PDB file of C-alpha atoms (C1' of nucleotides) in Angstrom:
ATOM      1  CA  MET A 532       1.653   9.896   3.558  1.00  0.00           C
ATOM      2  CA  TRP A 533      -0.810  11.998   2.171  1.00  0.00           C
ATOM      3  CA  LYS A 534       1.652  11.964  -1.106  1.00  0.00           C
ATOM      4  CA  GLU A 535       1.177   8.096  -0.964  1.00  0.00           C
ATOM      5  CA  LEU A 536      -2.898   9.017  -0.904  1.00  0.00           C
ATOM      6  CA  GLU A 537      -2.457  11.425  -3.100  1.00  0.00           C
ATOM      7  CA  GLU A 538      -0.789   9.194  -5.949  1.00  0.00           C
ATOM      8  CA  ALA A 539      -3.655   6.332  -5.461  1.00  0.00           C
ATOM      9  CA  TYR A 540      -6.994   8.286  -5.224  1.00  0.00           C
ATOM     10  CA  GLY A 541      -6.357  11.816  -5.791  1.00  0.00           C
ATOM     11  CA  PHE A 542      -7.534  12.348  -8.916  1.00  0.00           C
ATOM     12  CA  GLN A 543     -11.188  11.371  -7.686  1.00  0.00           C
ATOM     13  CA  PHE A 544     -11.392  12.253  -4.300  1.00  0.00           C
ATOM     14  CA  GLU A 545     -11.465  15.803  -3.449  1.00  0.00           C
ATOM     15  CA  LYS A 546      -9.698  17.521  -0.910  1.00  0.00           C
ATOM     16  CA  GLU A 547     -11.437  17.912   2.549  1.00  0.00           C
ATOM     17  CA  LEU A 548     -12.376  13.948   1.760  1.00  0.00           C
ATOM     18  CA  LEU A 549      -8.558  13.046   1.172  1.00  0.00           C
ATOM     19  CA  ALA A 550      -7.701  14.901   4.311  1.00  0.00           C
ATOM     20  CA  GLU A 551     -10.466  13.015   6.348  1.00  0.00           C
ATOM     21  CA  ILE A 552      -9.057  10.070   4.737  1.00  0.00           C
ATOM     22  CA  LEU A 553      -5.817  10.582   6.323  1.00  0.00           C
ATOM     23  CA  GLU A 554      -7.515  11.674   9.394  1.00  0.00           C
ATOM     24  CA  THR A 555      -9.331   9.118  10.630  1.00  0.00           C
ATOM     25  CA  GLY A 556      -8.030   6.166   9.151  1.00  0.00           C
ATOM     26  CA  SER A 557      -5.484   3.798  10.254  1.00  0.00           C
ATOM     27  CA  ILE A 558      -2.665   3.040   7.792  1.00  0.00           C
ATOM     28  CA  LYS A 559      -1.421  -0.814   8.307  1.00  0.00           C
ATOM     29  CA  LYS A 560       1.778  -2.760   6.213  1.00  0.00           C
ATOM     30  CA  VAL A 561       1.225  -6.359   6.130  1.00  0.00           C
ATOM     31  CA  SER A 562       4.425  -7.714   4.596  1.00  0.00           C
ATOM     32  CA  ALA A 563       4.283 -10.511   1.803  1.00  0.00           C
ATOM     33  CA  GLY A 564       2.001 -13.838   2.187  1.00  0.00           C
ATOM     34  CA  ASN A 565       0.666 -12.514   5.570  1.00  0.00           C
ATOM     35  CA  ARG A 566      -3.197 -12.917   5.940  1.00  0.00           C
ATOM     36  CA  ILE A 567      -5.173  -9.376   6.741  1.00  0.00           C
ATOM     37  CA  ILE A 568      -8.328 -10.800   6.627  1.00  0.00           C
ATOM     38  CA  GLU A 569     -10.112 -14.627   7.156  1.00  0.00           C
ATOM     39  CA  ILE A 570     -12.664 -16.214   6.380  1.00  0.00           C
ATOM     40  CA  GLY A 571     -15.483 -15.949   9.108  1.00  0.00           C
ATOM     41  CA  GLU A 572     -14.211 -12.951  10.306  1.00  0.00           C
ATOM     42  CA  TYR A 573     -15.626 -10.026  10.863  1.00  0.00           C
ATOM     43  CA  VAL A 574     -15.018  -6.940   8.989  1.00  0.00           C
ATOM     44  CA  THR A 575     -14.018  -3.857  11.238  1.00  0.00           C
ATOM     45  CA  GLY A 576     -12.798  -1.844   8.342  1.00  0.00           C
ATOM     46  CA  MET A 577     -12.028  -0.669   4.629  1.00  0.00           C
ATOM     47  CA  PRO A 578      -9.210  -1.110   3.486  1.00  0.00           C
ATOM     48  CA  LEU A 579      -7.735   1.283   0.992  1.00  0.00           C
ATOM     49  CA  LEU A 580      -4.494   0.253  -1.030  1.00  0.00           C
ATOM     50  CA  LEU A 581      -2.018   2.379  -1.292  1.00  0.00           C
ATOM     51  CA  GLU A 582       1.233   0.116  -2.248  1.00  0.00           C
ATOM     52  CA  GLY A 583       1.650  -3.292  -2.946  1.00  0.00           C
ATOM     53  CA  ALA A 584      -1.497  -5.889  -4.119  1.00  0.00           C
ATOM     54  CA  ILE A 585      -3.257  -9.120  -2.214  1.00  0.00           C
ATOM     55  CA  LYS A 586      -4.900 -11.828  -3.587  1.00  0.00           C
ATOM     56  CA  ILE A 587      -8.490 -12.663  -2.784  1.00  0.00           C
ATOM     57  CA  LEU A 588      -9.402 -16.015  -2.347  1.00  0.00           C
ATOM     58  CA  ARG A 589     -11.939 -18.426  -2.010  1.00  0.00           C
ATOM     59  CA  GLU A 590     -12.025 -22.067  -0.328  1.00  0.00           C
ATOM     60  CA  ASP A 591     -13.957 -24.779  -0.250  1.00  0.00           C
ATOM     61  CA  ASN A 592     -15.607 -27.234   1.857  1.00  0.00           C
ATOM     62  CA  ASP A 593     -12.954 -29.145   1.570  1.00  0.00           C
ATOM     63  CA  GLY A 594     -10.256 -26.006   2.650  1.00  0.00           C
ATOM     64  CA  ASP A 595      -8.961 -26.353  -1.184  1.00  0.00           C
ATOM     65  CA  GLU A 596      -8.360 -22.867  -2.090  1.00  0.00           C
ATOM     66  CA  LEU A 597      -8.900 -20.351  -5.203  1.00  0.00           C
ATOM     67  CA  LEU A 598      -7.672 -17.546  -6.516  1.00  0.00           C
ATOM     68  CA  LEU A 599     -10.908 -14.791  -6.927  1.00  0.00           C
ATOM     69  CA  TYR A 600      -8.398 -11.991  -8.545  1.00  0.00           C
ATOM     70  CA  PHE A 601      -5.557  -9.487  -7.680  1.00  0.00           C
ATOM     71  CA  LEU A 602      -6.205  -5.961  -6.108  1.00  0.00           C
ATOM     72  CA  GLU A 603      -4.052  -3.313  -6.847  1.00  0.00           C
ATOM     73  CA  ARG A 604      -3.574   0.217  -5.418  1.00  0.00           C
ATOM     74  CA  GLY A 605      -6.796   2.660  -6.252  1.00  0.00           C
ATOM     75  CA  ASP A 606      -8.476  -0.759  -5.553  1.00  0.00           C
ATOM     76  CA  THR A 607     -10.547  -1.629  -2.362  1.00  0.00           C
ATOM     77  CA  CYS A 608     -12.213  -5.047  -1.081  1.00  0.00           C
ATOM     78  CA  ALA A 609     -15.956  -5.086  -2.701  1.00  0.00           C
ATOM     79  CA  MET A 610     -16.493  -7.965   0.722  1.00  0.00           C
ATOM     80  CA  THR A 611     -16.440  -4.984   2.884  1.00  0.00           C
ATOM     81  CA  LEU A 612     -18.341  -2.673   0.945  1.00  0.00           C
ATOM     82  CA  ASN A 613     -21.010  -5.107   1.491  1.00  0.00           C
ATOM     83  CA  CYS A 614     -20.918  -4.132   5.781  1.00  0.00           C
ATOM     84  CA  CYS A 615     -23.144  -1.643   4.648  1.00  0.00           C
ATOM     85  CA  LEU A 616     -25.853  -3.462   3.712  1.00  0.00           C
ATOM     86  CA  GLY A 617     -26.054  -5.643   6.411  1.00  0.00           C
ATOM     87  CA  GLN A 618     -23.600  -8.873   6.153  1.00  0.00           C
ATOM     88  CA  THR A 619     -20.780  -8.516   8.645  1.00  0.00           C
ATOM     89  CA  LYS A 620     -18.711 -11.785   8.080  1.00  0.00           C
ATOM     90  CA  SER A 621     -16.501 -12.372   5.163  1.00  0.00           C
ATOM     91  CA  GLU A 622     -16.474 -14.586   2.812  1.00  0.00           C
ATOM     92  CA  ILE A 623     -12.910 -14.903   1.614  1.00  0.00           C
ATOM     93  CA  ARG A 624      -9.358 -14.943   2.161  1.00  0.00           C
ATOM     94  CA  ALA A 625      -7.349 -11.752   1.682  1.00  0.00           C
ATOM     95  CA  VAL A 626      -3.898 -12.828   1.387  1.00  0.00           C
ATOM     96  CA  ALA A 627      -0.999  -9.953   1.701  1.00  0.00           C
ATOM     97  CA  GLU A 628       0.742 -10.272  -2.790  1.00  0.00           C
ATOM     98  CA  ASN A 629       3.770  -8.485  -1.884  1.00  0.00           C
ATOM     99  CA  ASP A 630       4.372  -6.296   0.509  1.00  0.00           C
ATOM    100  CA  THR A 631       1.623  -3.770   1.233  1.00  0.00           C
ATOM    101  CA  THR A 632       1.016  -0.749   2.565  1.00  0.00           C
ATOM    102  CA  PHE A 633      -3.203   0.585   2.948  1.00  0.00           C
ATOM    103  CA  ILE A 634      -5.897   3.053   4.619  1.00  0.00           C
ATOM    104  CA  MET A 635      -8.133   1.247   7.190  1.00  0.00           C
ATOM    105  CA  ILE A 636     -11.455   2.932   7.139  1.00  0.00           C
ATOM    106  CA  PRO A 637     -14.049   2.517   9.726  1.00  0.00           C
ATOM    107  CA  ILE A 638     -18.008   1.443   8.528  1.00  0.00           C
ATOM    108  CA  ALA A 639     -19.253   4.371  10.141  1.00  0.00           C
ATOM    109  CA  LYS A 640     -17.292   6.997   8.064  1.00  0.00           C
ATOM    110  CA  MET A 641     -18.154   4.990   4.854  1.00  0.00           C
ATOM    111  CA  GLU A 642     -21.384   5.790   6.008  1.00  0.00           C
ATOM    112  CA  GLU A 643     -21.447   8.766   6.375  1.00  0.00           C
ATOM    113  CA  TRP A 644     -18.737  10.094   2.830  1.00  0.00           C
ATOM    114  CA  THR A 645     -21.919   8.441   0.636  1.00  0.00           C
ATOM    115  CA  GLY A 646     -24.062  11.390   1.562  1.00  0.00           C
ATOM    116  CA  LYS A 647     -21.165  13.366   1.953  1.00  0.00           C
ATOM    117  CA  TYR A 648     -19.167  13.127  -1.022  1.00  0.00           C
ATOM    118  CA  LYS A 649     -20.001  12.127  -4.570  1.00  0.00           C
ATOM    119  CA  SER A 650     -16.541  11.318  -5.011  1.00  0.00           C
ATOM    120  CA  TRP A 651     -17.213   8.724  -2.486  1.00  0.00           C
ATOM    121  CA  ARG A 652     -20.604   7.194  -4.518  1.00  0.00           C
ATOM    122  CA  ASN A 653     -19.105   6.808  -7.459  1.00  0.00           C
ATOM    123  CA  PHE A 654     -16.339   4.917  -6.111  1.00  0.00           C
ATOM    124  CA  VAL A 655     -17.992   2.665  -3.969  1.00  0.00           C
ATOM    125  CA  PHE A 656     -20.348   1.920  -7.087  1.00  0.00           C
ATOM    126  CA  GLU A 657     -17.312   1.274  -9.065  1.00  0.00           C
ATOM    127  CA  SER A 658     -15.328  -0.942  -7.235  1.00  0.00           C
ATOM    128  CA  TYR A 659     -18.687  -3.164  -7.159  1.00  0.00           C
ATOM    129  CA  HIS A 660     -18.436  -3.035 -10.716  1.00  0.00           C
ATOM    130  CA  ASN A 661     -14.891  -3.759 -11.097  1.00  0.00           C
ATOM    131  CA  ARG A 662     -14.746  -6.337  -8.951  1.00  0.00           C
ATOM    132  CA  LEU A 663     -17.497  -7.681 -10.630  1.00  0.00           C
ATOM    133  CA  SER A 664     -16.698  -7.491 -14.156  1.00  0.00           C
ATOM    134  CA  GLU A 665     -12.792  -9.322 -12.845  1.00  0.00           C
ATOM    135  CA  MET A 666     -14.627 -11.991 -11.350  1.00  0.00           C
ATOM    136  CA  LEU A 667     -16.648 -12.426 -13.920  1.00  0.00           C
ATOM    137  CA  ASP A 668     -12.947 -12.473 -15.663  1.00  0.00           C
ATOM    138  CA  THR A 669     -12.176 -15.275 -13.324  1.00  0.00           C
ATOM    139  CA  ILE A 670     -15.725 -17.453 -13.755  1.00  0.00           C
ATOM    140  CA  ASP A 671     -15.115 -17.253 -17.613  1.00  0.00           C
ATOM    141  CA  THR A 672     -11.911 -18.921 -16.993  1.00  0.00           C
ATOM    142  CA  ILE A 673     -12.464 -21.826 -15.135  1.00  0.00           C
ATOM    143  CA  ALA A 674     -15.621 -22.440 -17.569  1.00  0.00           C
ATOM    144  CA  PHE A 675     -13.912 -22.150 -20.660  1.00  0.00           C
ATOM    145  CA  LEU A 676     -10.349 -22.451 -20.841  1.00  0.00           C
ATOM    146  CA  LYS A 677      -8.046 -24.857 -20.257  1.00  0.00           C
ATOM    147  CA  MET A 678      -5.386 -25.734 -17.735  1.00  0.00           C
ATOM    148  CA  ASP A 679      -2.701 -25.046 -19.233  1.00  0.00           C
ATOM    149  CA  GLU A 680      -4.203 -21.078 -20.579  1.00  0.00           C
ATOM    150  CA  ARG A 681      -5.212 -20.939 -17.040  1.00  0.00           C
ATOM    151  CA  LEU A 682      -1.817 -21.739 -15.967  1.00  0.00           C
ATOM    152  CA  MET A 683      -0.814 -18.795 -18.599  1.00  0.00           C
ATOM    153  CA  ARG A 684      -3.124 -15.746 -17.228  1.00  0.00           C
ATOM    154  CA  TYR A 685      -2.160 -16.627 -13.943  1.00  0.00           C
ATOM    155  CA  LEU A 686       1.053 -16.057 -14.689  1.00  0.00           C
ATOM    156  CA  GLN A 687       0.588 -12.630 -16.605  1.00  0.00           C
ATOM    157  CA  GLU A 688      -1.910 -11.619 -13.492  1.00  0.00           C
ATOM    158  CA  LYS A 689       1.026 -12.269 -11.118  1.00  0.00           C
ATOM    159  CA  ALA A 690       3.763 -10.427 -13.292  1.00  0.00           C
ATOM    160  CA  MET A 691       1.546  -7.886 -13.605  1.00  0.00           C
ATOM    161  CA  VAL A 692       0.337  -7.025 -10.067  1.00  0.00           C
ATOM    162  CA  ASN A 693       4.032  -7.557  -8.910  1.00  0.00           C
ATOM    163  CA  ALA A 694       5.608  -5.117 -11.850  1.00  0.00           C
ATOM    164  CA  ASN A 695       8.114  -7.955 -11.858  1.00  0.00           C
ATOM    165  CA  ASP A 696       8.938 -11.393 -14.738  1.00  0.00           C
ATOM    166  CA  PHE A 697      10.669 -13.240 -12.404  1.00  0.00           C
ATOM    167  CA  ILE A 698       7.407 -15.162  -9.958  1.00  0.00           C
ATOM    168  CA  GLN A 699       9.000 -16.124  -7.249  1.00  0.00           C
ATOM    169  CA  SER A 700       6.941 -19.349  -6.320  1.00  0.00           C
ATOM    170  CA  THR A 701       6.726 -22.855  -6.634  1.00  0.00           C
ATOM    171  CA  HIS A 702       4.816 -24.887  -8.448  1.00  0.00           C
ATOM    172  CA  GLN A 703       2.894 -26.277  -5.077  1.00  0.00           C
ATOM    173  CA  GLN A 704       1.398 -22.613  -4.070  1.00  0.00           C
ATOM    174  CA  ILE A 705       0.379 -22.121  -7.522  1.00  0.00           C
ATOM    175  CA  ALA A 706      -1.625 -25.787  -7.793  1.00  0.00           C
ATOM    176  CA  TYR A 707      -3.345 -23.928  -4.696  1.00  0.00           C
ATOM    177  CA  ASP A 708      -4.370 -20.564  -5.799  1.00  0.00           C
ATOM    178  CA  LEU A 709      -6.152 -22.970  -9.500  1.00  0.00           C
ATOM    179  CA  HIS A 710      -7.178 -24.937  -7.898  1.00  0.00           C
ATOM    180  CA  THR A 711      -4.768 -28.440  -9.139  1.00  0.00           C
ATOM    181  CA  SER A 712      -2.338 -30.729  -8.799  1.00  0.00           C
ATOM    182  CA  ARG A 713       1.285 -29.860  -8.570  1.00  0.00           C
ATOM    183  CA  VAL A 714       1.543 -32.716 -10.859  1.00  0.00           C
ATOM    184  CA  VAL A 715      -0.089 -30.947 -13.489  1.00  0.00           C
ATOM    185  CA  ILE A 716       1.135 -27.509 -12.792  1.00  0.00           C
ATOM    186  CA  SER A 717       5.131 -28.905 -13.031  1.00  0.00           C
ATOM    187  CA  ARG A 718       3.877 -31.093 -16.472  1.00  0.00           C
ATOM    188  CA  LEU A 719       2.426 -27.534 -18.149  1.00  0.00           C
ATOM    189  CA  LEU A 720       5.511 -25.047 -16.506  1.00  0.00           C
ATOM    190  CA  LYS A 721       8.186 -27.669 -18.319  1.00  0.00           C
ATOM    191  CA  LYS A 722       5.809 -27.368 -21.579  1.00  0.00           C
ATOM    192  CA  LEU A 723       6.162 -23.128 -21.422  1.00  0.00           C
ATOM    193  CA  GLU A 724       9.639 -23.872 -20.875  1.00  0.00           C
ATOM    194  CA  ASN A 725      10.030 -25.911 -23.697  1.00  0.00           C
ATOM    195  CA  GLU A 726       8.067 -23.592 -25.732  1.00  0.00           C
ATOM    196  CA  GLY A 727      10.230 -21.240 -24.329  1.00  0.00           C
ATOM    197  CA  LYS A 728       7.874 -18.819 -23.115  1.00  0.00           C
ATOM    198  CA  ILE A 729       9.445 -19.393 -19.882  1.00  0.00           C
ATOM    199  CA  SER A 730      12.863 -20.155 -18.042  1.00  0.00           C
ATOM    200  CA  LEU A 731      12.205 -22.355 -14.873  1.00  0.00           C
ATOM    201  CA  GLN A 732      14.795 -22.349 -11.868  1.00  0.00           C
ATOM    202  CA  ARG A 733      13.848 -23.449  -8.390  1.00  0.00           C
ATOM    203  CA  ASN A 734      11.306 -21.187  -6.752  1.00  0.00           C
ATOM    204  CA  GLN A 735      11.441 -19.049  -9.572  1.00  0.00           C
ATOM    205  CA  ILE A 736      10.000 -18.489 -13.236  1.00  0.00           C
ATOM    206  CA  LYS A 737      11.055 -15.906 -15.909  1.00  0.00           C
ATOM    207  CA  LEU A 738       8.651 -15.136 -17.819  1.00  0.00           C
ATOM    208  CA  LYS A 739       9.945 -14.386 -21.599  1.00  0.00           C
ATOM    209  CA  ASN A 740       7.245 -13.975 -24.067  1.00  0.00           C
ATOM    210  CA  LEU A 741       3.807 -14.732 -23.156  1.00  0.00           C
TER     211      LEU A 741
ATOM    212  C1'  DT B1111      -8.231 -37.081 -23.003  1.00  0.00           C
ATOM    213  C1'  DC B1112      -6.859 -35.420 -19.235  1.00  0.00           C
ATOM    214  C1'  DA B1113      -6.593 -34.447 -13.871  1.00  0.00           C
ATOM    215  C1'  DT B1114      -5.636 -36.686  -9.659  1.00  0.00           C
ATOM    216  C1'  DT B1115      -3.151 -39.842  -6.575  1.00  0.00           C
ATOM    217  C1'  DA B1116       0.407 -41.999  -4.962  1.00  0.00           C
ATOM    218  C1'  DA B1117       5.395 -43.343  -5.198  1.00  0.00           C
ATOM    219  C1'  DC B1118      10.207 -42.101  -6.030  1.00  0.00           C
ATOM    220  C1'  DA B1119      14.780 -40.105  -7.776  1.00  0.00           C
ATOM    221  C1'  DC B1120      17.762 -36.457  -8.565  1.00  0.00           C
ATOM    222  C1'  DG B1121      19.883 -32.392  -6.556  1.00  0.00           C
ATOM    223  C1'  DG B1122      20.452 -27.826  -4.090  1.00  0.00           C
ATOM    224  C1'  DG B1123      21.008 -24.878  -0.213  1.00  0.00           C
TER     225       DG B1123
ATOM    226  C1'  DC C1025      18.646 -34.217   5.723  1.00  0.00           C
ATOM    227  C1'  DC C1026      15.062 -31.568   3.662  1.00  0.00           C
ATOM    228  C1'  DC C1027      12.791 -29.141   0.134  1.00  0.00           C
ATOM    229  C1'  DG C1028      11.025 -28.632  -4.525  1.00  0.00           C
ATOM    230  C1'  DT C1029      11.041 -30.508  -8.342  1.00  0.00           C
ATOM    231  C1'  DG C1030      10.422 -33.456 -12.957  1.00  0.00           C
ATOM    232  C1'  DT C1031       8.558 -38.517 -14.250  1.00  0.00           C
ATOM    233  C1'  DT C1032       5.677 -42.320 -14.058  1.00  0.00           C
ATOM    234  C1'  DA C1033       1.763 -45.647 -12.714  1.00  0.00           C
ATOM    235  C1'  DA C1034      -2.441 -46.680 -11.640  1.00  0.00           C
ATOM    236  C1'  DT C1035      -7.555 -45.155 -11.525  1.00  0.00           C
ATOM    237  C1'  DG C1036     -11.134 -42.193 -12.371  1.00  0.00           C
ATOM    238  C1'  DA C1037     -14.140 -38.904 -14.894  1.00  0.00           C
TER     239       DA C1037
END
DNA sequence: TCATTAACACGGG
DNA sequence: CCCGTGTTAATGA
């Protein structure tokens, strides 16, 4: 596991910190589609993503979802950083986008390392910064782009985090992530197919020239 | 004009 | 048969 940790975080953390992470953290594996944290649950630790991708979702009053952003290797969840500031319940839902591996760090250690390691402080600040940027991107997309452009962005992101141009997903699942109806997704996907940008099969979309 | 909702037919597993 | 898909008609913002 040392090798994976070093590959993902070695360029920014010193050896002693990596060793401490390995010593105090617990390795977790979550397979595709499973929940990692639910809205309202207490956050007990901070995940450092080693392998795979996680999608972060928000939920409205009716229980409808909206995709906020994806986390990839080397990322952490900004929500858990809030724990250090007294807020302990999760405001978001995290679902494994594909098979993921991460290390859970106890909250107490986070605080200790903030004083002990400069690289850790930088990492925490940078994570906040990155997540905020991604969130602003998402807000821009929702506020200023039409659904067809949102869909294209979604497909591109999804292909990127999975490192695969074949997207394994139903129209309904996409509709949930983008908070719209399946009719719209089906229609827009058909349009993209006619434009030669994708090709459609059951449960699968192949990206061509997006 | 475009999204949503309901409804229906088609077809593959 | 069940589920995912493609389409249409009615309604509303």
